[in-house]
Coordinates of C-alpha atoms in Angstrom, one line a residue:
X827 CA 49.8 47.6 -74.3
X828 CA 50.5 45.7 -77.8
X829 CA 48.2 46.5 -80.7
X830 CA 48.9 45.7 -84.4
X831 CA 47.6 48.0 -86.2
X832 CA 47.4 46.9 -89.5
X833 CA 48.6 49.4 -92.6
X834 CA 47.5 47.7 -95.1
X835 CA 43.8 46.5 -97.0
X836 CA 45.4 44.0 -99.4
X837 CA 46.1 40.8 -97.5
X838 CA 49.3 38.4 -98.8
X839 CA 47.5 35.2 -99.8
X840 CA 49.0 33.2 -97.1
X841 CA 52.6 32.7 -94.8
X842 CA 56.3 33.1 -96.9
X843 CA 58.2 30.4 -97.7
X844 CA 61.2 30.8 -96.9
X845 CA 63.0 28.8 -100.5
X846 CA 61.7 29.6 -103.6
X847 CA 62.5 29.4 -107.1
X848 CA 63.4 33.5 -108.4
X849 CA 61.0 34.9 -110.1
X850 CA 61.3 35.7 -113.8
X851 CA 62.7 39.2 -114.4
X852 CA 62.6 40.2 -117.5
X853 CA 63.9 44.1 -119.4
X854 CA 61.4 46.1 -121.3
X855 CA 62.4 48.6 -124.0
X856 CA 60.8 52.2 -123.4
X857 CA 58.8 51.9 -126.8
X858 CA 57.2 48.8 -125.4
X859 CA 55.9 50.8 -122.1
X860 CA 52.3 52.5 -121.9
X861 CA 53.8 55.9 -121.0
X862 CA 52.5 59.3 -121.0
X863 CA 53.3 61.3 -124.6
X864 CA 56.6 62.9 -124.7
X865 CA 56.7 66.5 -124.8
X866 CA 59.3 69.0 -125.2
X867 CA 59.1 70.2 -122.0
X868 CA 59.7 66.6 -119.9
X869 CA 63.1 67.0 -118.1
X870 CA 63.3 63.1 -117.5
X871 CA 63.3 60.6 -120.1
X872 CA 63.0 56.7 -119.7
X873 CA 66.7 55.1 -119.6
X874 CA 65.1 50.9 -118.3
X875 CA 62.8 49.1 -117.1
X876 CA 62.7 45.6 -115.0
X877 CA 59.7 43.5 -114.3
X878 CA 59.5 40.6 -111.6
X879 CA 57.1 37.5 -112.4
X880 CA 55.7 37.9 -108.6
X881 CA 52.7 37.2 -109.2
X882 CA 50.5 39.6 -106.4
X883 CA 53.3 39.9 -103.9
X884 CA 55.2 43.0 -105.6
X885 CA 57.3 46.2 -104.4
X886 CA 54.8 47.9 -101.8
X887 CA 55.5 50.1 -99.0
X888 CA 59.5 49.7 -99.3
X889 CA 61.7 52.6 -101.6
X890 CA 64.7 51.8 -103.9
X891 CA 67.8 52.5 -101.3
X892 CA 71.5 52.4 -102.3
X893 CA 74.1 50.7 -102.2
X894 CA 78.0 50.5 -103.7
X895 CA 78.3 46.5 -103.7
X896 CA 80.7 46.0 -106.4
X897 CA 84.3 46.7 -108.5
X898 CA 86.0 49.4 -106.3
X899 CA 82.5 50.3 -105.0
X900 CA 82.1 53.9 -107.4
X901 CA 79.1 52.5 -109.0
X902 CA 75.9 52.8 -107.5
X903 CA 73.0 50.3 -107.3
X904 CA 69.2 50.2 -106.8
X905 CA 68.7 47.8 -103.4
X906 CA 65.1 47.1 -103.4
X907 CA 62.8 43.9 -101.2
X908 CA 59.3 42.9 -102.7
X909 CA 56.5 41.3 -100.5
X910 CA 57.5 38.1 -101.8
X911 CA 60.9 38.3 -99.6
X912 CA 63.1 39.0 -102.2
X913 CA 65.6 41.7 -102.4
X914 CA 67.1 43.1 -105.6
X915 CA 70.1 44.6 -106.1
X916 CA 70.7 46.2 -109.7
X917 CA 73.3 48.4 -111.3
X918 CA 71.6 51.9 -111.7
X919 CA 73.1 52.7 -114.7
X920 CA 72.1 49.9 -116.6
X921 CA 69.5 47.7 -114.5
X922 CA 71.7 44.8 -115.0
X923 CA 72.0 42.7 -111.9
X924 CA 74.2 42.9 -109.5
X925 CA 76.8 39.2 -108.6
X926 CA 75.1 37.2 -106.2
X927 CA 72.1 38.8 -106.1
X928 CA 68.6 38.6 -105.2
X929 CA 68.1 37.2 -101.6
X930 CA 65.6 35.6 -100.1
X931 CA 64.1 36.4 -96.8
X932 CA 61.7 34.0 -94.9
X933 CA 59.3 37.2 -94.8
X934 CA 57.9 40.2 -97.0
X935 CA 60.5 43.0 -97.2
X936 CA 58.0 46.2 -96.9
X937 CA 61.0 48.4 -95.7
X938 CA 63.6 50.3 -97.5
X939 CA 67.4 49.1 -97.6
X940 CA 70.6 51.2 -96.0
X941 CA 73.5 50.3 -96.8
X942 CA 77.6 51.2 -95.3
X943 CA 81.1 50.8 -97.0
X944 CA 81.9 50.8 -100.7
X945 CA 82.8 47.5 -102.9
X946 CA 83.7 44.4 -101.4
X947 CA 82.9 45.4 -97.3
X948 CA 79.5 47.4 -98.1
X949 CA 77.0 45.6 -96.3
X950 CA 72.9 46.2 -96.7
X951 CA 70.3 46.6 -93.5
X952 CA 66.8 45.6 -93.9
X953 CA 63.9 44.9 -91.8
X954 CA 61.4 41.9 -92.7
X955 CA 58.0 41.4 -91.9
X956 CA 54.6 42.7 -92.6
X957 CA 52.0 43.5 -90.1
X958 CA 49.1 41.1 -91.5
X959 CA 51.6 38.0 -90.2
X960 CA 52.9 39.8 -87.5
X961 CA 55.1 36.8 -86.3
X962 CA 57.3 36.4 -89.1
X963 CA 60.3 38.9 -89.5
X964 CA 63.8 40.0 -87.8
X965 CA 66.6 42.4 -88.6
X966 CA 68.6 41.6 -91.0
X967 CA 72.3 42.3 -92.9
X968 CA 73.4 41.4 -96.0
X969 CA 77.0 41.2 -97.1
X970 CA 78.3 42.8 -101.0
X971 CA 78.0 39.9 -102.7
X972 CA 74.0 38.7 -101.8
X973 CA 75.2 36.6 -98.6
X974 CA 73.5 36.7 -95.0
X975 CA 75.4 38.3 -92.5
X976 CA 73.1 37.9 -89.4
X977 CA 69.6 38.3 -88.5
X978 CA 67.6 38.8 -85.5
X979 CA 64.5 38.5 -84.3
X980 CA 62.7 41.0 -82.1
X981 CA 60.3 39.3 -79.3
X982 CA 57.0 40.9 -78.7
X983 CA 57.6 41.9 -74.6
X984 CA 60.5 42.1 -71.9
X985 CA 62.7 40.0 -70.9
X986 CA 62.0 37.2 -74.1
X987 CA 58.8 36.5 -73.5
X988 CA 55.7 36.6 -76.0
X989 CA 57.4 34.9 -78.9
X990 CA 59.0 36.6 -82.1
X991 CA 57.7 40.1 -84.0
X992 CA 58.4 41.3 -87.2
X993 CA 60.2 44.5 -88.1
X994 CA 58.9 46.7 -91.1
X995 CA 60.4 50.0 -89.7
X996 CA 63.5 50.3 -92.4
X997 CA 67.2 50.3 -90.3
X998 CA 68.8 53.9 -90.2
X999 CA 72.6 53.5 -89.8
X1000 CA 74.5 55.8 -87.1
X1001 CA 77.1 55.9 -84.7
X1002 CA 74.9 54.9 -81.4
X1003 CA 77.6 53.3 -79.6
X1004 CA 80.0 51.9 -82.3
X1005 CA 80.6 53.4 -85.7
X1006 CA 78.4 51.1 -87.7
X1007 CA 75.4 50.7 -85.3
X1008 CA 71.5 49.8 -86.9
X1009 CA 68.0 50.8 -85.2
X1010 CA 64.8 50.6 -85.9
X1011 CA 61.4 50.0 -84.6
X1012 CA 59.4 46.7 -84.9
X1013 CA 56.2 45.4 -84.2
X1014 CA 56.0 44.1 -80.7
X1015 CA 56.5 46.4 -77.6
X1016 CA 60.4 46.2 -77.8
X1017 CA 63.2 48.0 -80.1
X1018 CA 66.1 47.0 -80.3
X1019 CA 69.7 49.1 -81.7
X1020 CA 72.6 46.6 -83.1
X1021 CA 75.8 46.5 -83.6
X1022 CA 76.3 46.7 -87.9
X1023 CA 78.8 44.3 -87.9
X1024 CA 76.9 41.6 -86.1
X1025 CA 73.4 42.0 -85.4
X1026 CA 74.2 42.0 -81.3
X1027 CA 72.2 44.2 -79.0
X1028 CA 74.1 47.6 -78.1
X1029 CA 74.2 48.1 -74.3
X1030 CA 70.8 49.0 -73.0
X1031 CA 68.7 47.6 -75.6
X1032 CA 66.0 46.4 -76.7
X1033 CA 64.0 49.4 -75.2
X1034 CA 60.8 49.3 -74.2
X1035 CA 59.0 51.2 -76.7
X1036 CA 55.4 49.9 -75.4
X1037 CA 53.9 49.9 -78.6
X1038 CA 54.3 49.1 -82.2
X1039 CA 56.7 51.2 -83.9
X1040 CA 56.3 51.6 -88.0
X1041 CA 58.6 54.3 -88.0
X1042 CA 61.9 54.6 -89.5
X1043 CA 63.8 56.4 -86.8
X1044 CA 66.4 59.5 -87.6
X1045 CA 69.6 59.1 -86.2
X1046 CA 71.3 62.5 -84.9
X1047 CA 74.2 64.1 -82.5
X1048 CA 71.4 66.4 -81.4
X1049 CA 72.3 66.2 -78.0
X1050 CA 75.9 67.7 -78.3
X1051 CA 77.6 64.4 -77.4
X1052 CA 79.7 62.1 -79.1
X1053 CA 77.5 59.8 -80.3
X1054 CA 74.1 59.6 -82.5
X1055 CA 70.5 59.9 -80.7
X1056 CA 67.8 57.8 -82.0
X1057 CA 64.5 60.2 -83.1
X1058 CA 61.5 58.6 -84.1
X1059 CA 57.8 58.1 -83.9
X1060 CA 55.5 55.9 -82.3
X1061 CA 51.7 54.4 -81.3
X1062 CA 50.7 54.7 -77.6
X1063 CA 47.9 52.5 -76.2
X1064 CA 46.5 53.3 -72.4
X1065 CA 48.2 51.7 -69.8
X1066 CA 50.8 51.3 -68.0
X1067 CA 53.9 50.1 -69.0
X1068 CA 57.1 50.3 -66.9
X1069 CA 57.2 54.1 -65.2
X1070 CA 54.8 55.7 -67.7
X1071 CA 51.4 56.2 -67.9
X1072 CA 50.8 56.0 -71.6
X1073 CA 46.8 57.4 -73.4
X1074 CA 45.9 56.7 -77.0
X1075 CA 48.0 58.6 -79.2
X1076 CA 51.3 58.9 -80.6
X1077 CA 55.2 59.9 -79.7
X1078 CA 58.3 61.7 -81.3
X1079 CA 60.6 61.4 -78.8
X1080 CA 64.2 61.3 -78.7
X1081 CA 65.8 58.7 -77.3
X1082 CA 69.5 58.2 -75.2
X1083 CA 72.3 56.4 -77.4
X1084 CA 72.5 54.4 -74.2
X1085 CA 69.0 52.8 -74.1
X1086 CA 67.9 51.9 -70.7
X1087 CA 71.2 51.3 -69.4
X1088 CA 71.7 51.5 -65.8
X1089 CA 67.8 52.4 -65.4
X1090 CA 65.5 50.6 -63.0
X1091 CA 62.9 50.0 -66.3
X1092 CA 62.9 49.4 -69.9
X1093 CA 61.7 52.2 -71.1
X1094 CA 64.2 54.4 -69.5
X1095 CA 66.5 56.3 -71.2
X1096 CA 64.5 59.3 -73.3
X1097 CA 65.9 62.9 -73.7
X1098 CA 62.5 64.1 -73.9
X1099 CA 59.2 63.0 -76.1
X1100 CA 56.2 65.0 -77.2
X1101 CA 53.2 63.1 -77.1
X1102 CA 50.4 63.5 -79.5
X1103 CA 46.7 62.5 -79.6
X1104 CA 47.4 60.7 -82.9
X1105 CA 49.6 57.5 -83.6
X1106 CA 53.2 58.7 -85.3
X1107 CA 53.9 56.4 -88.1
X1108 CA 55.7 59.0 -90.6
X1109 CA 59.3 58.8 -90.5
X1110 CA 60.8 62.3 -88.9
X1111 CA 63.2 64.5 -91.0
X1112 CA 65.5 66.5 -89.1
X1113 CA 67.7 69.6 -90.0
X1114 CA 68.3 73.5 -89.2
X1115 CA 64.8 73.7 -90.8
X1116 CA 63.7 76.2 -87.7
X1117 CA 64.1 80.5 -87.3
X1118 CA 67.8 81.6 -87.4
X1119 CA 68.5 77.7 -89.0
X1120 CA 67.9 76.4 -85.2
X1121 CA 67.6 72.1 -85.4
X1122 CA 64.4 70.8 -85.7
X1123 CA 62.4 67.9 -86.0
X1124 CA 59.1 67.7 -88.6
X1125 CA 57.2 64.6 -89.1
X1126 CA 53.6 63.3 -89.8
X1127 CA 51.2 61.8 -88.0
X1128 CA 48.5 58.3 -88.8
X1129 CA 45.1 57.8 -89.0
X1130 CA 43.9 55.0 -86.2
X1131 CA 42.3 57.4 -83.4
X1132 CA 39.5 58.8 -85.8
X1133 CA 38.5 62.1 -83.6
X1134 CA 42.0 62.7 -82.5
X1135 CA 43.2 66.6 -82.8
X1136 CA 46.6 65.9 -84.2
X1137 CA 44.7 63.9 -87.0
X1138 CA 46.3 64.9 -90.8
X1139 CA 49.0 67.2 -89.2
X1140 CA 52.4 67.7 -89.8
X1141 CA 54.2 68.5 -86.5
X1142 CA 57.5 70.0 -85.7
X1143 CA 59.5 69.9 -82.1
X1144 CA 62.7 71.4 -81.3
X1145 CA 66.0 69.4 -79.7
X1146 CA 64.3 69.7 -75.9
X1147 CA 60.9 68.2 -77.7
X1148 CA 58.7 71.3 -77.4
X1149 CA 56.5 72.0 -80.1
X1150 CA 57.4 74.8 -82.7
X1151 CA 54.7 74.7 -84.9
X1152 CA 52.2 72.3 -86.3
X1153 CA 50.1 72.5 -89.6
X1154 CA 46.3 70.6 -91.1
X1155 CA 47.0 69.0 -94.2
X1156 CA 43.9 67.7 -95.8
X1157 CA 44.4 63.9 -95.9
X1158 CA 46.4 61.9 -94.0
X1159 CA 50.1 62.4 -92.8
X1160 CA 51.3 58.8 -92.4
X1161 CA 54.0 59.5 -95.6
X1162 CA 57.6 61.1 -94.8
X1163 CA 58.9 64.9 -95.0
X1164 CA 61.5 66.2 -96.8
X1165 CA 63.4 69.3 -95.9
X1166 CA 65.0 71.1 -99.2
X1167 CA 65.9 74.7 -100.1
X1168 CA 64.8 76.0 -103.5
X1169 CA 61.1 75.4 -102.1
X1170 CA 59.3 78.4 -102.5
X1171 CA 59.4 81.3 -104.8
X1172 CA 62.3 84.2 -104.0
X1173 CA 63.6 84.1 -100.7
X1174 CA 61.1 81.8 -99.7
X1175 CA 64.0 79.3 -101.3
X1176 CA 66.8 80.4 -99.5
X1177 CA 66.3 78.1 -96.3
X1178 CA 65.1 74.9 -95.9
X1179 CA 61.8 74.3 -96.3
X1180 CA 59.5 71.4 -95.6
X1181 CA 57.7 69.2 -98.3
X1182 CA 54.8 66.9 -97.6
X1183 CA 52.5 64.9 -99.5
X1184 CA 49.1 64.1 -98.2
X1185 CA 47.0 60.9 -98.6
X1186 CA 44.9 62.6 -100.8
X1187 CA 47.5 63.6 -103.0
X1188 CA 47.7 67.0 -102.1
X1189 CA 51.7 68.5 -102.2
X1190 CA 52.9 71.2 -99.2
X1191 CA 55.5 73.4 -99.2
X1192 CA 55.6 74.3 -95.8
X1193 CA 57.6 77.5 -94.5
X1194 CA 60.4 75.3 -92.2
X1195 CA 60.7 78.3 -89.4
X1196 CA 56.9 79.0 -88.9
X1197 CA 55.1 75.9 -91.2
X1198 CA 52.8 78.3 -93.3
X1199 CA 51.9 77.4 -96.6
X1200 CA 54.0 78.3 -99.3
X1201 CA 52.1 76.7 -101.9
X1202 CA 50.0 73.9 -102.2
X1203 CA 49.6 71.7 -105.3
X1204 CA 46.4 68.9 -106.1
X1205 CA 47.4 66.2 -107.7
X1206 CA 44.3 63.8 -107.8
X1207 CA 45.7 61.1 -107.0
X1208 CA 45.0 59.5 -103.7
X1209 CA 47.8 57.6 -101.7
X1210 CA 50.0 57.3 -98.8
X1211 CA 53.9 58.4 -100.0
X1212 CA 56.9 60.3 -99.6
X1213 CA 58.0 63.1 -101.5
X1214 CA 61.8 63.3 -102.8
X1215 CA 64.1 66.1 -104.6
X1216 CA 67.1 67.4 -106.0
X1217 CA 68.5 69.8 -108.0
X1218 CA 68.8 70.6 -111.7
X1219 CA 70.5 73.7 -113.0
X1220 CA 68.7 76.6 -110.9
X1221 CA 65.4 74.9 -110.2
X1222 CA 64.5 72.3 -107.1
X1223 CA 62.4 69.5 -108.5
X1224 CA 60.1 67.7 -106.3
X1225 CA 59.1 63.6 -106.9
X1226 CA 55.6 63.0 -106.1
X1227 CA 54.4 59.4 -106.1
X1228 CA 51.0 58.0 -106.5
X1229 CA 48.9 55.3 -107.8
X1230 CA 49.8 56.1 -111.3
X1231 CA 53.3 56.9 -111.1
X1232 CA 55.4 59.9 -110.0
X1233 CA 54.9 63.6 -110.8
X1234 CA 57.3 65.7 -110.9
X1235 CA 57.1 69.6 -109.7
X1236 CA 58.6 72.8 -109.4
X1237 CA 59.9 73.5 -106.3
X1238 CA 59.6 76.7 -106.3
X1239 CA 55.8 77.5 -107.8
X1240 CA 54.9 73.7 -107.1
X1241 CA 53.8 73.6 -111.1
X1242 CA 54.1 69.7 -112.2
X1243 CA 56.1 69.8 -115.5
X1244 CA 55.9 65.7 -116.2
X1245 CA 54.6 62.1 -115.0
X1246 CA 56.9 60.0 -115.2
X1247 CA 55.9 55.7 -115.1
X1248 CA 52.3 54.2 -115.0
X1249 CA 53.2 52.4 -111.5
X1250 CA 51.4 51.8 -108.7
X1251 CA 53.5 53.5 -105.3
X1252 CA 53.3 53.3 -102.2
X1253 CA 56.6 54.2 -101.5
X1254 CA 59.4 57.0 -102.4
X1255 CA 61.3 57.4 -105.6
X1256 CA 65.0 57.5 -105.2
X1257 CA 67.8 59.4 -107.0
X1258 CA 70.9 59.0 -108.0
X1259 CA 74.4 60.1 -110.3
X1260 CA 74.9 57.2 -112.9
X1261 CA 77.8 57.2 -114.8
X1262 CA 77.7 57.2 -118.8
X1263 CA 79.6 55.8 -121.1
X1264 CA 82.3 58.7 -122.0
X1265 CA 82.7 59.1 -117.9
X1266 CA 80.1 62.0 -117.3
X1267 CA 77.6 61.7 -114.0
X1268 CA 73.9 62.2 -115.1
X1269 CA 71.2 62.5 -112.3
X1270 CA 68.6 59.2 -112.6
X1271 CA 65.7 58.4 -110.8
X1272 CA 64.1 55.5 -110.1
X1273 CA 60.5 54.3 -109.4
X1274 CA 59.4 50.6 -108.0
X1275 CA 55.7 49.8 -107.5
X1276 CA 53.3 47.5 -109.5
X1277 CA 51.3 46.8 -112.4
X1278 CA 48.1 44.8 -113.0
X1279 CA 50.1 42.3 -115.8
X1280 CA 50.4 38.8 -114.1
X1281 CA 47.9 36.1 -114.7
X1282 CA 44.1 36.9 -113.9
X1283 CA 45.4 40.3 -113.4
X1284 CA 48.1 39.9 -110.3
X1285 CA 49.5 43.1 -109.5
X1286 CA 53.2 42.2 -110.8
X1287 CA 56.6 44.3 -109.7
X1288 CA 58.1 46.6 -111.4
X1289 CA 61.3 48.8 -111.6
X1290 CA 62.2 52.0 -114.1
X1291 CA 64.6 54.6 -114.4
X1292 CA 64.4 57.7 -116.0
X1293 CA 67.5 59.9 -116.4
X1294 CA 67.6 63.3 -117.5
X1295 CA 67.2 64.6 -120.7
X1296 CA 69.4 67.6 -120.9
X1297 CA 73.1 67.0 -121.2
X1298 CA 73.9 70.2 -120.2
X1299 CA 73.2 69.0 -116.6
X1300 CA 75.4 66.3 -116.8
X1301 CA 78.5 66.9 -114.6
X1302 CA 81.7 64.5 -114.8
X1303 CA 83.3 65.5 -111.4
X1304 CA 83.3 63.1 -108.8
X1305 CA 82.1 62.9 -105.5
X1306 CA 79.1 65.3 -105.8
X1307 CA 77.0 65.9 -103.0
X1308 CA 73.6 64.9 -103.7
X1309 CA 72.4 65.8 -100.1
X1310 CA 73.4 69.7 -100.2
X1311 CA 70.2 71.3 -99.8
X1312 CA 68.2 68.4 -101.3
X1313 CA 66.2 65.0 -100.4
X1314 CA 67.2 62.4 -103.4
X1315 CA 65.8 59.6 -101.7
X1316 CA 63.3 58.3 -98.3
X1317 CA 65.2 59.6 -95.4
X1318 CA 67.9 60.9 -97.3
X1319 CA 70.8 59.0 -97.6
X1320 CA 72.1 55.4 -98.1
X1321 CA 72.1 55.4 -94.7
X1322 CA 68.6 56.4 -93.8
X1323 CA 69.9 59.0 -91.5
X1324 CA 67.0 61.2 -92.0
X1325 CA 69.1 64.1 -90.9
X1326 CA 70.0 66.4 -94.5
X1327 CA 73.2 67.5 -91.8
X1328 CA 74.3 63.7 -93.5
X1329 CA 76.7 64.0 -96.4
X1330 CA 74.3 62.1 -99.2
X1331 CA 77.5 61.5 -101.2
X1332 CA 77.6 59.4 -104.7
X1333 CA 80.7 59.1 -106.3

């Protein structure tokens, strides 16, 4: 039943170490950066930069996540893991580095960090591993100040057996069976959920999830229980596996906060799945996104099974898993959704809509009850990414990322009004309240990808953060709720609930 697939055409030049020397970071003043002009019009302007002497192994497929690490925990940081293993931690006001940081994994970080707790207890949730050295990898936690807290790695089938598999699903934080509980999918037939607090299994786990699993799940109390469900995607090979009869395809399914406990088999324990003809690698976004604000589920498909009918669709299932609508984008769908209101001109804004960028650069608004086209927007600019948002004054802005940095649109006419950064994403941009010096909150936003600038033209990491210009839009209460109606950063929140019912709150 296990097949790789393999995500990526640029190969890492051979197996991790697991000790290195840190690469050389160094700042970079914004008059030194090959921008695009600045015009009048540009709501975002450069605030600093960071560059990482990786030499070919930089930021890739995982976004900037959050984290409060330091001081009483009130000041937010950029959490970020490079293919080279390292992960970053820096102050996102500044960029200046946070105590004790980077770490070094044994294995590319391609996943985004979550993070739980403020200051001194926050600790940070990764997955490690990359699909071209499919051995290497685990679950992992960090503590505050840069230290290991526990990792684990997954094994390729039941009971043990097929030695270890990496993990480059990211690690959504919920309340599964405790209150700080971590899942996500990895790259062997078997998931497994943990307890936060010390990478141990949760009761009826690892799940049989028969197939590799690149998606980040959603965690949600979508079943009217006490406790979180875990909603995700999934690849399906034919065969047989356990009590299922599985073709080639794809899952969303949502699965039990109890695993396979008390089940005869390991794969045991689903609510319900909807099975697709194409593999589900996109990350699923769920909200009251549906007629009359009913929950829903939206997410993207892959591109393995070449003549399959769900190919370059973005799908949406309600809570039982039956299919509400699905709509053809014209590239591929492997990239995230975002659910945000202010998409759409008029009333069209008043609800939550759903955003999606294609592989071919292509930007959706998508009507969230029915998944008609609001507006559609061509970038030019090929690539495989997720779209963020938030809000400034009364528009909805939306953060496209591509090969040549991010773009940044209207929400509601899908009109790009600036490019901000010259990097190379594959990943999500991420936003944030920074504090300034006289106490105020200003919304930032930060990029990572790469740059051809290391010897014999290695691609080289980079990290910048652009803040905006307007000071009218600065806002010095505390405690505002970035989440309200908006998608600052890949799967939502610090905690990578995927669900915009999550409070997305930076003090």
């Amino acid at each position: 039943m296990s097949m790789l697939r393999r995500t990526r055409t640029i190969l890492a030049a051979g197996v991790i170490a697991a000790i290195a020397l840190v690469p050389a970071v160094t700042a970079t003043s914004a008059s030194a950066m090959v921008m695009d002009p600045v015009k009048s019009t540009d709501i975002l302007a450069l605030s600093w930069t960071r560059h990482y002497a990786d030499n070919g192994l930089p930021f890739w497929y995982g976004s900037p996540g959050v984290a409060y690490l330091d001081g009483n925990g009130s000041r937010p940081s950029i959490v970020v893991g490079d293919e080279k293993g390292y992960i970053w931690a820096l102050h996102a006001d500044d960029g200046s580095a946070v105590a004790g940081w980077p770490y070094r994994f044994g294995a590319a970080v391609m996943s985004t960090p979550s993070s739980i707790g403020h200051g001194a207890t926050a600790m940070v949730f990764v997955g490690t591993g990359e699909s071209p050295h499919p051995t290497l990898g685990a679950y992992a936690a960090l503590h505050a100040n840069g230290t290991k807290a526990w990792a684990l790695s997954p094994y390729l089938l039941p009971g043990n057996r097929g030695g270890h598999r990496g993990v480059m699903s990211s690690l959504a934080v919920g309340s599964i069976q405790h209150s700080v509980d971590v899942v996500g999918g990895a790259m062997g037939q078997m998931q497994y959920a943990l307890r936060g607090t010390n990478g141990r299994p949760l009761l009826g786990f690892p799940w049989l999830q028969a197939d590799t699993n690149f998606s980040t799940p959603a965690v949600s109390n979508v079943a009217g229980d006490s406790r979180d469900e875990i909603i995700e995607g999934g690849d399906s090979t034919q065969g047989i596996a356990g009590i299922y009869h599985y073709t080639n395809g794809g899952h969303i399914r949502i699965l039990s906060s109890t695993g396979n406990a008390g089940k005869r088999y390991k794969n045991q324990g689903l609510v319900c799945q909807y099975n697709t003809t194409e593999v589900v690698q996109s990350s699923p976004a769920v909200g009251g996104f549906l007629a009359s604000g009913r929950t829903g589920i939206v997410v993207g498909t892959g591109h393995f099974y070449k003549t399959a009918s769900d190919r370059y669709k973005v799908i949406a299932i309600d809570t039982s898993c039956r299919k509400q609508w699905a709509a053809s984008l014209d590239g591929n769908t492997g990239g995230s959704p975002a659910l945000a209101m202010g998409i759409g001109p008029g009333t069209n804004g008043d609800h939550l809509n759903v955003v999606m960028m294609s592989a071919r650069g292509t930007v959706y608004a998508l009507d969230g009850a029915t998944g008609h086209r609001i507006w559609s927007t061509a970038l030019g600019e090929e690539n495989e990414s997720s779209v963020t948002t938030f809000r400034a004054g009364s528009e909805t802005y939306i953060i496209a990322p591509t090969l040549h940095g991010a773009y940044i649109l209207k929400g509601s006419t899908g009109e790009v009004v600036q490019r901000i950064g010259d990097l190379r994403m594959r990943n999500a941009a991420t936003v944030t309240l920074d504090r300034t010096t006289n106490g105020h909150k200003v919304i930032g936003v930060t990029i990572a990808g790469s740059k051809s600038t290391g010897p014999n033209g290695l691609m080289q990491g980079w990290v910048e953060h652009f803040v905006l210009k307007d000071p009218a839009l600065r806002d010095p209460a505390p405690g505002i709720d970035l989440g309200a109606g908006q998608w600052p950063m890949f799967h939502h929140d610090a905690q990578l609930t995927g669900d915009i019912a999550t409070v997305a709150r930076q003090y």
